[in-house]
mmCIF file of C-alpha atoms in Angstrom:
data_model
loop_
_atom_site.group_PDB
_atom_site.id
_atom_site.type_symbol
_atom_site.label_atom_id
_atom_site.label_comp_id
_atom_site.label_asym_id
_atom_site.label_seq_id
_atom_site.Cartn_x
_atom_site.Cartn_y
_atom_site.Cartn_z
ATOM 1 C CA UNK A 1 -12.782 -7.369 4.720
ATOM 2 C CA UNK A 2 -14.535 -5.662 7.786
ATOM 3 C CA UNK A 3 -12.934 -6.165 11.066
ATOM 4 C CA UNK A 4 -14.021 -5.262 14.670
ATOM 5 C CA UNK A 5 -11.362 -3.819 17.198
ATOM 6 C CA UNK A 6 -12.446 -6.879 19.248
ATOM 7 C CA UNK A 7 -11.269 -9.071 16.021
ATOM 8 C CA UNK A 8 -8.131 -6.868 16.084
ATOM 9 C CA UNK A 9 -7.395 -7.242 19.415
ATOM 10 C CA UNK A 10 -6.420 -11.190 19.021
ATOM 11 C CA UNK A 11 -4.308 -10.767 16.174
ATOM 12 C CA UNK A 12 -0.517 -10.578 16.638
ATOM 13 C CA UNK A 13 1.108 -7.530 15.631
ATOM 14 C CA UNK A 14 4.144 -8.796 13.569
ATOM 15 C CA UNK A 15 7.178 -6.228 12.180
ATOM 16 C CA UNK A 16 8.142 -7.179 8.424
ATOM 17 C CA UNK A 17 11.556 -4.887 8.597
ATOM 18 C CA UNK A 18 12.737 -6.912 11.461
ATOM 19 C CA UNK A 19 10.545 -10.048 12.204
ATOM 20 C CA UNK A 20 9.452 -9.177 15.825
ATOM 21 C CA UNK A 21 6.535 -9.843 17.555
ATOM 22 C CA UNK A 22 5.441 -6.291 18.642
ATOM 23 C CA UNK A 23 2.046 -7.611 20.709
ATOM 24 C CA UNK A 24 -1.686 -7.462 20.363
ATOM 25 C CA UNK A 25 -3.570 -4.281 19.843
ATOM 26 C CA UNK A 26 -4.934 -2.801 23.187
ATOM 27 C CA UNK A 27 -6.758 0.024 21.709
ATOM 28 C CA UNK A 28 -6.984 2.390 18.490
ATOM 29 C CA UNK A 29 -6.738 6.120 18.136
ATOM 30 C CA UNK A 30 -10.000 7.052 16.226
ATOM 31 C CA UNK A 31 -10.576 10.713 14.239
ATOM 32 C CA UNK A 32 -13.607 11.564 14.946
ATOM 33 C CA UNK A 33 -14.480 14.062 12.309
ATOM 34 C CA UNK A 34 -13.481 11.565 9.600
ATOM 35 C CA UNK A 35 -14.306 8.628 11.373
ATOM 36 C CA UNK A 36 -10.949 6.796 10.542
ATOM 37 C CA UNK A 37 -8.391 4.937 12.487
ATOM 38 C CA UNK A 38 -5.124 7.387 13.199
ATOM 39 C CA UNK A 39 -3.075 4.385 14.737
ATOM 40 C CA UNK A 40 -2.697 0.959 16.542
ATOM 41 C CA UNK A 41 -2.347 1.041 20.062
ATOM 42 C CA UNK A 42 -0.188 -1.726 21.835
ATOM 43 C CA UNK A 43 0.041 -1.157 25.550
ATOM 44 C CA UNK A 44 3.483 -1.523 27.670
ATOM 45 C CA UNK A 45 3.677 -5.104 29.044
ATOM 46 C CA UNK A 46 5.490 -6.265 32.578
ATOM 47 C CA UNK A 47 9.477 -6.489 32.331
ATOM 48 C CA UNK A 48 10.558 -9.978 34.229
ATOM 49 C CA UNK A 49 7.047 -10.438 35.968
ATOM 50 C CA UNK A 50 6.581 -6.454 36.842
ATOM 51 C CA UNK A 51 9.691 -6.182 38.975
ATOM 52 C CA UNK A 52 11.381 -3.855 36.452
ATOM 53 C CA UNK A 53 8.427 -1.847 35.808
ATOM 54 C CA UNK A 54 6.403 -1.401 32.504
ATOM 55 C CA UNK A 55 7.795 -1.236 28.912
ATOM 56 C CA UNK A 56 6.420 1.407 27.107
ATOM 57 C CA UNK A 57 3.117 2.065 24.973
ATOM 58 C CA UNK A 58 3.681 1.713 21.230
ATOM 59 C CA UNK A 59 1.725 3.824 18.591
ATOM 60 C CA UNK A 60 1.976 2.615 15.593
ATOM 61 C CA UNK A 61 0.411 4.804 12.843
ATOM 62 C CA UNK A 62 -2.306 3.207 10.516
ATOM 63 C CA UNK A 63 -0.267 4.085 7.268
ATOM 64 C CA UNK A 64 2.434 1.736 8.569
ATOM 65 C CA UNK A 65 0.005 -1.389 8.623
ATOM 66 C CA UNK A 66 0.964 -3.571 5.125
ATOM 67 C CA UNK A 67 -1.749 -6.232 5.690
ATOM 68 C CA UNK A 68 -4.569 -7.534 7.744
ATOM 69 C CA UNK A 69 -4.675 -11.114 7.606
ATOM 70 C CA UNK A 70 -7.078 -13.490 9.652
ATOM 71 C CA UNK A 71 -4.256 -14.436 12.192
ATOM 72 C CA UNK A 72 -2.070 -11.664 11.857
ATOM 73 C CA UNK A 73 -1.664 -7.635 11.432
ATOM 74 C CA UNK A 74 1.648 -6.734 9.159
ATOM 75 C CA UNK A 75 3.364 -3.532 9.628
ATOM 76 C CA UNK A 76 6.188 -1.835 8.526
ATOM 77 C CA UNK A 77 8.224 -0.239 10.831
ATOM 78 C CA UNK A 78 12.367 0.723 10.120
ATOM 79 C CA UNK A 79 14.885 -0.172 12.377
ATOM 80 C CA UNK A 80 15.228 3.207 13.422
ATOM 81 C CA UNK A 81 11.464 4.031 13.864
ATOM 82 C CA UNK A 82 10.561 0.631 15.301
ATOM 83 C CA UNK A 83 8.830 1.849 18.333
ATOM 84 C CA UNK A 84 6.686 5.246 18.862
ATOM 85 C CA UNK A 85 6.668 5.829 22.133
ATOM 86 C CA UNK A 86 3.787 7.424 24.159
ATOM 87 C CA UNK A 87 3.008 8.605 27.080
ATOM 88 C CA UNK A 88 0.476 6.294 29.237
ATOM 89 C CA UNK A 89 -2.033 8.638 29.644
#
């Protein structure tokens, strides 16, 4: 199945360890000597209508996503891993 990041970006990004609802993909960290996606990119949303500031970005790593279906992007991230925090940058 071939995908764009434009396709990606309009799927929801759904945990299987824990059932959450992590987002949509913002963006993807590409290596460009091998050409492959590193990791998922889902960017900090508003807390309570941007009063309390931004969450933070999540990075999930490529080898953590279990499926890519047509409405939805699996992962698999532990209760204790469940978010990998960057910086905004």
């Amino acid at each position: 199945m071939l995908c764009s990041v434009e396709e990606l970006r309009e799927k929801d990004v759904i945990n299987v360890c824990n059932g959450e609802n992590l987002g949509y993909v913002d963006d993807v960290r590409l290596e460009t000597q091998t050409h492959k996606i590193e990791a998922l990119i889902l960017y900090g949303k508003p807390r309570f209508f941007g009063l309390f500031g931004m969450r933070e970005n999540i990075l999930i790593p490529f080898e953590s996503v279990q499926l890519i279906g047509k409405d939805v992007i699996l992962v698999c991230m532990p209760q204790g891993n469940c978010a990998n925090i960057i910086n905004k940058s």
